[in-house]
Amino acid sequence: MTMVSPSLLSADFGNLQRDIEMLNASECDWYHLDVMDGVFVPNISFGFPVMQAMAKHATKPLDVHLMIVQPEKFIKEVKALGARVMNVHYEACTHLHRVIQAIKAEGMLAGVTLNPHTPVSVLEEIAPDLDLVMLMSVNPGFGGQKFIPSMVEKTRKLRALLDRTGSKALIEVDGGVNRETGKLLVEAGADVLVAGSAIFGASDPVAEVAALMSL
């Protein structure tokens, strides 16, 4: 089945414990945490004190996506959260191989995220070292954006690159994901769907998670 990582950026920040406990009862695989610094992306989300509070109530692994400059400075802090996945942006890492090895050394799955304009070819040399590649299907920084249709073909290209290089990395896609776009992405080779508005805006979020997993 397709893996689903609900984005807590779309949760009710006034009722985070309630929303996390709701997802605890769902079949979702991970919780997706978007960290924004107002520098790498034009918005600020939440930092480590809030994520520590989230982690206390979460029974699913944390999928931490750092949309920040110099993400390598926070590897140990992400590990301390109990995170399963640490995702860094290709565009934010001058020495990407070093960052990936440092993440792995802490026992986490190492993920690299690509912005919509960044071609998958930039990962040619490092693909075999990755546990996960996440494609942004919106421009990062804000929730609730419209899906960029060309990201379906980009997912196909990434799947071909991973197969060609012998990489076992999962393909994760984040941005504008719902049942319609999710189906196209899974058919193109996506393994993990990040969904925020589609889940938290649904009348039955738990049922929506199940629907996305069955795509």
PDB file of C-alpha atoms in Angstrom:
ATOM      1  CA  MET A   1       0.000   0.000   0.000  1.00  0.00           C
ATOM      2  CA  THR A   2       0.995   3.607  -0.500  1.00  0.00           C
ATOM      3  CA  MET A   3       2.619   5.191   2.539  1.00  0.00           C
ATOM      4  CA  VAL A   4       0.986   8.360   3.882  1.00  0.00           C
ATOM      5  CA  SER A   5       2.666  11.075   5.942  1.00  0.00           C
ATOM      6  CA  PRO A   6       0.106  13.674   7.079  1.00  0.00           C
ATOM      7  CA  SER A   7       1.540  17.190   7.212  1.00  0.00           C
ATOM      8  CA  LEU A   8       1.019  18.699  10.650  1.00  0.00           C
ATOM      9  CA  LEU A   9       1.472  22.138   9.092  1.00  0.00           C
ATOM     10  CA  SER A  10      -2.241  21.833   8.272  1.00  0.00           C
ATOM     11  CA  ALA A  11      -3.274  20.719  11.748  1.00  0.00           C
ATOM     12  CA  ASP A  12      -5.114  22.996  14.169  1.00  0.00           C
ATOM     13  CA  PHE A  13      -2.237  24.577  16.103  1.00  0.00           C
ATOM     14  CA  GLY A  14      -4.625  25.332  18.956  1.00  0.00           C
ATOM     15  CA  ASN A  15      -5.462  21.638  19.242  1.00  0.00           C
ATOM     16  CA  LEU A  16      -2.275  19.854  18.223  1.00  0.00           C
ATOM     17  CA  GLN A  17      -2.592  17.132  20.851  1.00  0.00           C
ATOM     18  CA  ARG A  18      -6.141  16.370  19.679  1.00  0.00           C
ATOM     19  CA  ASP A  19      -5.125  16.183  16.019  1.00  0.00           C
ATOM     20  CA  ILE A  20      -2.059  14.051  16.698  1.00  0.00           C
ATOM     21  CA  GLU A  21      -4.070  11.623  18.827  1.00  0.00           C
ATOM     22  CA  MET A  22      -6.626  11.435  16.017  1.00  0.00           C
ATOM     23  CA  LEU A  23      -3.853  10.439  13.613  1.00  0.00           C
ATOM     24  CA  ASN A  24      -2.472   7.980  16.148  1.00  0.00           C
ATOM     25  CA  ALA A  25      -5.711   6.070  15.626  1.00  0.00           C
ATOM     26  CA  SER A  26      -5.333   6.174  11.836  1.00  0.00           C
ATOM     27  CA  GLU A  27      -3.302   3.916   9.554  1.00  0.00           C
ATOM     28  CA  CYS A  28      -0.832   6.640   8.536  1.00  0.00           C
ATOM     29  CA  ASP A  29       2.842   5.701   8.453  1.00  0.00           C
ATOM     30  CA  TRP A  30       4.657   8.885   9.536  1.00  0.00           C
ATOM     31  CA  TYR A  31       3.972  12.425  10.709  1.00  0.00           C
ATOM     32  CA  HIS A  32       5.407  15.080   8.402  1.00  0.00           C
ATOM     33  CA  LEU A  33       6.873  18.112  10.191  1.00  0.00           C
ATOM     34  CA  ASP A  34       7.738  21.158   8.061  1.00  0.00           C
ATOM     35  CA  VAL A  35      10.334  23.433   9.636  1.00  0.00           C
ATOM     36  CA  MET A  36      10.593  26.871   7.969  1.00  0.00           C
ATOM     37  CA  ASP A  37      13.031  29.641   8.829  1.00  0.00           C
ATOM     38  CA  GLY A  38      11.796  32.669   6.867  1.00  0.00           C
ATOM     39  CA  VAL A  39      15.124  32.682   4.981  1.00  0.00           C
ATOM     40  CA  PHE A  40      15.257  29.586   2.774  1.00  0.00           C
ATOM     41  CA  VAL A  41      11.479  29.897   2.347  1.00  0.00           C
ATOM     42  CA  PRO A  42       9.328  33.034   2.820  1.00  0.00           C
ATOM     43  CA  ASN A  43       7.534  31.795   5.913  1.00  0.00           C
ATOM     44  CA  ILE A  44       8.123  30.623   9.496  1.00  0.00           C
ATOM     45  CA  SER A  45       6.372  27.540  10.848  1.00  0.00           C
ATOM     46  CA  PHE A  46       7.467  25.977  14.135  1.00  0.00           C
ATOM     47  CA  GLY A  47      10.709  25.125  15.880  1.00  0.00           C
ATOM     48  CA  PHE A  48      12.069  22.476  18.203  1.00  0.00           C
ATOM     49  CA  PRO A  49      10.084  23.357  21.369  1.00  0.00           C
ATOM     50  CA  VAL A  50       6.802  22.838  19.490  1.00  0.00           C
ATOM     51  CA  MET A  51       8.081  19.672  17.805  1.00  0.00           C
ATOM     52  CA  GLN A  52       9.175  18.295  21.168  1.00  0.00           C
ATOM     53  CA  ALA A  53       5.631  18.809  22.419  1.00  0.00           C
ATOM     54  CA  MET A  54       4.260  17.070  19.308  1.00  0.00           C
ATOM     55  CA  ALA A  55       6.625  14.135  19.729  1.00  0.00           C
ATOM     56  CA  LYS A  56       5.335  13.482  23.270  1.00  0.00           C
ATOM     57  CA  HIS A  57       1.908  12.602  21.879  1.00  0.00           C
ATOM     58  CA  ALA A  58       2.911  10.954  18.588  1.00  0.00           C
ATOM     59  CA  THR A  59       2.912   7.179  18.292  1.00  0.00           C
ATOM     60  CA  LYS A  60       4.047   7.213  14.646  1.00  0.00           C
ATOM     61  CA  PRO A  61       7.574   7.954  13.392  1.00  0.00           C
ATOM     62  CA  LEU A  62       8.446  11.578  12.653  1.00  0.00           C
ATOM     63  CA  ASP A  63       9.314  12.638   9.094  1.00  0.00           C
ATOM     64  CA  VAL A  64      11.149  15.943   9.607  1.00  0.00           C
ATOM     65  CA  HIS A  65      11.512  18.237   6.589  1.00  0.00           C
ATOM     66  CA  LEU A  66      13.915  21.130   7.143  1.00  0.00           C
ATOM     67  CA  MET A  67      13.198  24.046   4.807  1.00  0.00           C
ATOM     68  CA  ILE A  68      16.038  26.048   6.311  1.00  0.00           C
ATOM     69  CA  VAL A  69      19.547  27.230   5.580  1.00  0.00           C
ATOM     70  CA  GLN A  70      22.367  25.135   7.047  1.00  0.00           C
ATOM     71  CA  PRO A  71      20.178  22.187   8.075  1.00  0.00           C
ATOM     72  CA  GLU A  72      23.301  20.250   9.049  1.00  0.00           C
ATOM     73  CA  LYS A  73      23.519  22.368  12.215  1.00  0.00           C
ATOM     74  CA  PHE A  74      20.408  20.655  13.592  1.00  0.00           C
ATOM     75  CA  ILE A  75      21.038  16.971  12.907  1.00  0.00           C
ATOM     76  CA  LYS A  76      21.466  16.072  16.572  1.00  0.00           C
ATOM     77  CA  GLU A  77      18.378  18.076  17.564  1.00  0.00           C
ATOM     78  CA  VAL A  78      16.295  16.248  14.967  1.00  0.00           C
ATOM     79  CA  LYS A  79      17.633  12.931  16.217  1.00  0.00           C
ATOM     80  CA  ALA A  80      16.757  13.933  19.795  1.00  0.00           C
ATOM     81  CA  LEU A  81      13.124  14.281  18.715  1.00  0.00           C
ATOM     82  CA  GLY A  82      13.155  10.587  17.908  1.00  0.00           C
ATOM     83  CA  ALA A  83      12.792  11.324  14.180  1.00  0.00           C
ATOM     84  CA  ARG A  84      12.795   8.417  11.752  1.00  0.00           C
ATOM     85  CA  VAL A  85      13.470  10.571   8.670  1.00  0.00           C
ATOM     86  CA  MET A  86      15.458  13.781   8.259  1.00  0.00           C
ATOM     87  CA  ASN A  87      14.879  15.565   4.976  1.00  0.00           C
ATOM     88  CA  VAL A  88      17.181  18.355   3.773  1.00  0.00           C
ATOM     89  CA  HIS A  89      16.976  20.428   0.618  1.00  0.00           C
ATOM     90  CA  TYR A  90      19.503  19.898  -2.136  1.00  0.00           C
ATOM     91  CA  GLU A  91      19.397  23.660  -2.687  1.00  0.00           C
ATOM     92  CA  ALA A  92      20.392  24.359   0.939  1.00  0.00           C
ATOM     93  CA  CYS A  93      23.397  22.014   1.195  1.00  0.00           C
ATOM     94  CA  THR A  94      26.724  22.979  -0.317  1.00  0.00           C
ATOM     95  CA  HIS A  95      28.288  19.710   0.849  1.00  0.00           C
ATOM     96  CA  LEU A  96      25.346  17.361   0.433  1.00  0.00           C
ATOM     97  CA  HIS A  97      27.250  14.090   0.691  1.00  0.00           C
ATOM     98  CA  ARG A  98      28.710  15.131   4.049  1.00  0.00           C
ATOM     99  CA  VAL A  99      25.259  16.058   5.366  1.00  0.00           C
ATOM    100  CA  ILE A 100      23.745  12.754   4.238  1.00  0.00           C
ATOM    101  CA  GLN A 101      26.495  10.768   5.932  1.00  0.00           C
ATOM    102  CA  ALA A 102      26.058  12.773   9.148  1.00  0.00           C
ATOM    103  CA  ILE A 103      22.296  12.046   9.168  1.00  0.00           C
ATOM    104  CA  LYS A 104      22.935   8.334   8.653  1.00  0.00           C
ATOM    105  CA  ALA A 105      25.543   8.351  11.408  1.00  0.00           C
ATOM    106  CA  GLU A 106      22.782   9.370  13.826  1.00  0.00           C
ATOM    107  CA  GLY A 107      20.718   6.357  12.796  1.00  0.00           C
ATOM    108  CA  MET A 108      18.068   8.253  10.816  1.00  0.00           C
ATOM    109  CA  LEU A 109      16.892   7.730   7.255  1.00  0.00           C
ATOM    110  CA  ALA A 110      18.518  10.384   5.058  1.00  0.00           C
ATOM    111  CA  GLY A 111      16.278  12.222   2.638  1.00  0.00           C
ATOM    112  CA  VAL A 112      16.956  14.903   0.038  1.00  0.00           C
ATOM    113  CA  THR A 113      14.239  17.267  -1.162  1.00  0.00           C
ATOM    114  CA  LEU A 114      14.133  18.957  -4.560  1.00  0.00           C
ATOM    115  CA  ASN A 115      12.263  22.183  -5.286  1.00  0.00           C
ATOM    116  CA  PRO A 116       9.994  22.157  -8.356  1.00  0.00           C
ATOM    117  CA  HIS A 117      12.595  23.830 -10.594  1.00  0.00           C
ATOM    118  CA  THR A 118      15.490  21.531  -9.633  1.00  0.00           C
ATOM    119  CA  PRO A 119      16.003  18.637 -12.082  1.00  0.00           C
ATOM    120  CA  VAL A 120      16.308  15.097 -10.739  1.00  0.00           C
ATOM    121  CA  SER A 121      19.596  14.733 -12.626  1.00  0.00           C
ATOM    122  CA  VAL A 122      21.423  16.590  -9.824  1.00  0.00           C
ATOM    123  CA  LEU A 123      21.071  13.441  -7.703  1.00  0.00           C
ATOM    124  CA  GLU A 124      22.809  11.155 -10.205  1.00  0.00           C
ATOM    125  CA  GLU A 125      26.005  10.799  -8.140  1.00  0.00           C
ATOM    126  CA  ILE A 126      24.446  10.589  -4.694  1.00  0.00           C
ATOM    127  CA  ALA A 127      21.279   8.589  -5.378  1.00  0.00           C
ATOM    128  CA  PRO A 128      22.687   5.239  -4.151  1.00  0.00           C
ATOM    129  CA  ASP A 129      23.449   6.825  -0.753  1.00  0.00           C
ATOM    130  CA  LEU A 130      19.916   8.092  -0.183  1.00  0.00           C
ATOM    131  CA  ASP A 131      17.092   6.465   1.741  1.00  0.00           C
ATOM    132  CA  LEU A 132      14.469   8.852   0.395  1.00  0.00           C
ATOM    133  CA  VAL A 133      14.004  11.591  -2.191  1.00  0.00           C
ATOM    134  CA  MET A 134      11.162  14.054  -1.751  1.00  0.00           C
ATOM    135  CA  LEU A 135       9.822  16.081  -4.650  1.00  0.00           C
ATOM    136  CA  MET A 136       8.097  19.351  -3.861  1.00  0.00           C
ATOM    137  CA  SER A 137       5.004  19.553  -6.053  1.00  0.00           C
ATOM    138  CA  VAL A 138       4.390  23.158  -4.946  1.00  0.00           C
ATOM    139  CA  ASN A 139       6.861  25.928  -4.209  1.00  0.00           C
ATOM    140  CA  PRO A 140       7.821  25.394  -0.555  1.00  0.00           C
ATOM    141  CA  GLY A 141       6.805  27.786   2.172  1.00  0.00           C
ATOM    142  CA  PHE A 142       3.022  27.631   2.475  1.00  0.00           C
ATOM    143  CA  GLY A 143       0.371  24.964   2.882  1.00  0.00           C
ATOM    144  CA  GLY A 144      -2.742  24.695   0.750  1.00  0.00           C
ATOM    145  CA  GLN A 145      -1.104  25.445  -2.602  1.00  0.00           C
ATOM    146  CA  LYS A 146      -2.210  24.074  -5.965  1.00  0.00           C
ATOM    147  CA  PHE A 147      -0.401  21.021  -7.331  1.00  0.00           C
ATOM    148  CA  ILE A 148       2.059  21.621 -10.188  1.00  0.00           C
ATOM    149  CA  PRO A 149       1.003  19.090 -12.895  1.00  0.00           C
ATOM    150  CA  SER A 150       4.495  18.658 -14.376  1.00  0.00           C
ATOM    151  CA  MET A 151       5.600  17.015 -11.134  1.00  0.00           C
ATOM    152  CA  VAL A 152       3.944  13.773 -12.265  1.00  0.00           C
ATOM    153  CA  GLU A 153       6.426  13.455 -15.124  1.00  0.00           C
ATOM    154  CA  LYS A 154       9.225  14.511 -12.776  1.00  0.00           C
ATOM    155  CA  THR A 155       8.258  11.602 -10.517  1.00  0.00           C
ATOM    156  CA  ARG A 156       8.606   9.234 -13.488  1.00  0.00           C
ATOM    157  CA  LYS A 157      12.035  10.669 -14.253  1.00  0.00           C
ATOM    158  CA  LEU A 158      13.115  10.211 -10.648  1.00  0.00           C
ATOM    159  CA  ARG A 159      11.898   6.617 -10.593  1.00  0.00           C
ATOM    160  CA  ALA A 160      13.935   5.926 -13.741  1.00  0.00           C
ATOM    161  CA  LEU A 161      17.040   7.545 -12.218  1.00  0.00           C
ATOM    162  CA  LEU A 162      16.750   5.545  -9.001  1.00  0.00           C
ATOM    163  CA  ASP A 163      16.281   2.306 -10.918  1.00  0.00           C
ATOM    164  CA  ARG A 164      19.242   3.086 -13.199  1.00  0.00           C
ATOM    165  CA  THR A 165      21.589   3.881 -10.301  1.00  0.00           C
ATOM    166  CA  GLY A 166      20.464   0.947  -8.192  1.00  0.00           C
ATOM    167  CA  SER A 167      19.170   3.252  -5.459  1.00  0.00           C
ATOM    168  CA  LYS A 168      16.676   1.824  -2.995  1.00  0.00           C
ATOM    169  CA  ALA A 169      15.449   5.307  -2.009  1.00  0.00           C
ATOM    170  CA  LEU A 170      11.735   5.839  -1.505  1.00  0.00           C
ATOM    171  CA  ILE A 171      10.050   8.580  -3.520  1.00  0.00           C
ATOM    172  CA  GLU A 172       8.014  10.998  -1.401  1.00  0.00           C
ATOM    173  CA  VAL A 173       5.922  13.843  -2.836  1.00  0.00           C
ATOM    174  CA  ASP A 174       4.752  16.914  -0.934  1.00  0.00           C
ATOM    175  CA  GLY A 175       2.353  19.662  -2.019  1.00  0.00           C
ATOM    176  CA  GLY A 176      -1.207  19.739  -3.296  1.00  0.00           C
ATOM    177  CA  VAL A 177      -1.601  15.999  -2.784  1.00  0.00           C
ATOM    178  CA  ASN A 178      -5.148  14.635  -2.689  1.00  0.00           C
ATOM    179  CA  ARG A 179      -6.904  11.544  -4.013  1.00  0.00           C
ATOM    180  CA  GLU A 180      -6.783  12.779  -7.619  1.00  0.00           C
ATOM    181  CA  THR A 181      -3.175  13.966  -7.737  1.00  0.00           C
ATOM    182  CA  GLY A 182      -2.055  11.182  -5.427  1.00  0.00           C
ATOM    183  CA  LYS A 183      -3.324   8.525  -7.837  1.00  0.00           C
ATOM    184  CA  LEU A 184      -1.281  10.058 -10.669  1.00  0.00           C
ATOM    185  CA  LEU A 185       1.817  10.231  -8.484  1.00  0.00           C
ATOM    186  CA  VAL A 186       1.550   6.625  -7.314  1.00  0.00           C
ATOM    187  CA  GLU A 187       1.121   5.480 -10.915  1.00  0.00           C
ATOM    188  CA  ALA A 188       4.278   7.457 -11.768  1.00  0.00           C
ATOM    189  CA  GLY A 189       6.288   5.715  -9.050  1.00  0.00           C
ATOM    190  CA  ALA A 190       5.722   7.576  -5.773  1.00  0.00           C
ATOM    191  CA  ASP A 191       5.966   5.535  -2.568  1.00  0.00           C
ATOM    192  CA  VAL A 192       5.031   8.119   0.088  1.00  0.00           C
ATOM    193  CA  LEU A 193       2.385  10.848  -0.130  1.00  0.00           C
ATOM    194  CA  VAL A 194       2.516  13.902   2.103  1.00  0.00           C
ATOM    195  CA  ALA A 195      -0.955  15.391   2.492  1.00  0.00           C
ATOM    196  CA  GLY A 196      -2.045  18.271   4.667  1.00  0.00           C
ATOM    197  CA  SER A 197      -5.171  20.116   3.576  1.00  0.00           C
ATOM    198  CA  ALA A 198      -6.651  16.997   1.977  1.00  0.00           C
ATOM    199  CA  ILE A 199      -6.527  15.172   5.323  1.00  0.00           C
ATOM    200  CA  PHE A 200      -7.197  17.873   7.888  1.00  0.00           C
ATOM    201  CA  GLY A 201      -9.823  19.532   5.693  1.00  0.00           C
ATOM    202  CA  ALA A 202     -11.757  16.284   5.253  1.00  0.00           C
ATOM    203  CA  SER A 203     -14.930  15.567   7.200  1.00  0.00           C
ATOM    204  CA  ASP A 204     -13.318  12.301   8.307  1.00  0.00           C
ATOM    205  CA  PRO A 205      -9.505  12.663   8.359  1.00  0.00           C
ATOM    206  CA  VAL A 206      -8.943   9.051   9.415  1.00  0.00           C
ATOM    207  CA  ALA A 207     -10.976   7.796   6.459  1.00  0.00           C
ATOM    208  CA  GLU A 208      -9.092  10.173   4.166  1.00  0.00           C
ATOM    209  CA  VAL A 209      -5.770   8.672   5.292  1.00  0.00           C
ATOM    210  CA  ALA A 210      -7.127   5.213   4.456  1.00  0.00           C
ATOM    211  CA  ALA A 211      -8.309   6.404   1.024  1.00  0.00           C
ATOM    212  CA  LEU A 212      -4.867   7.806   0.186  1.00  0.00           C
ATOM    213  CA  MET A 213      -3.161   4.628   1.340  1.00  0.00           C
ATOM    214  CA  SER A 214      -5.312   2.561  -1.010  1.00  0.00           C
ATOM    215  CA  LEU A 215      -4.315   4.503  -4.128  1.00  0.00           C
TER     216      LEU A 215
END
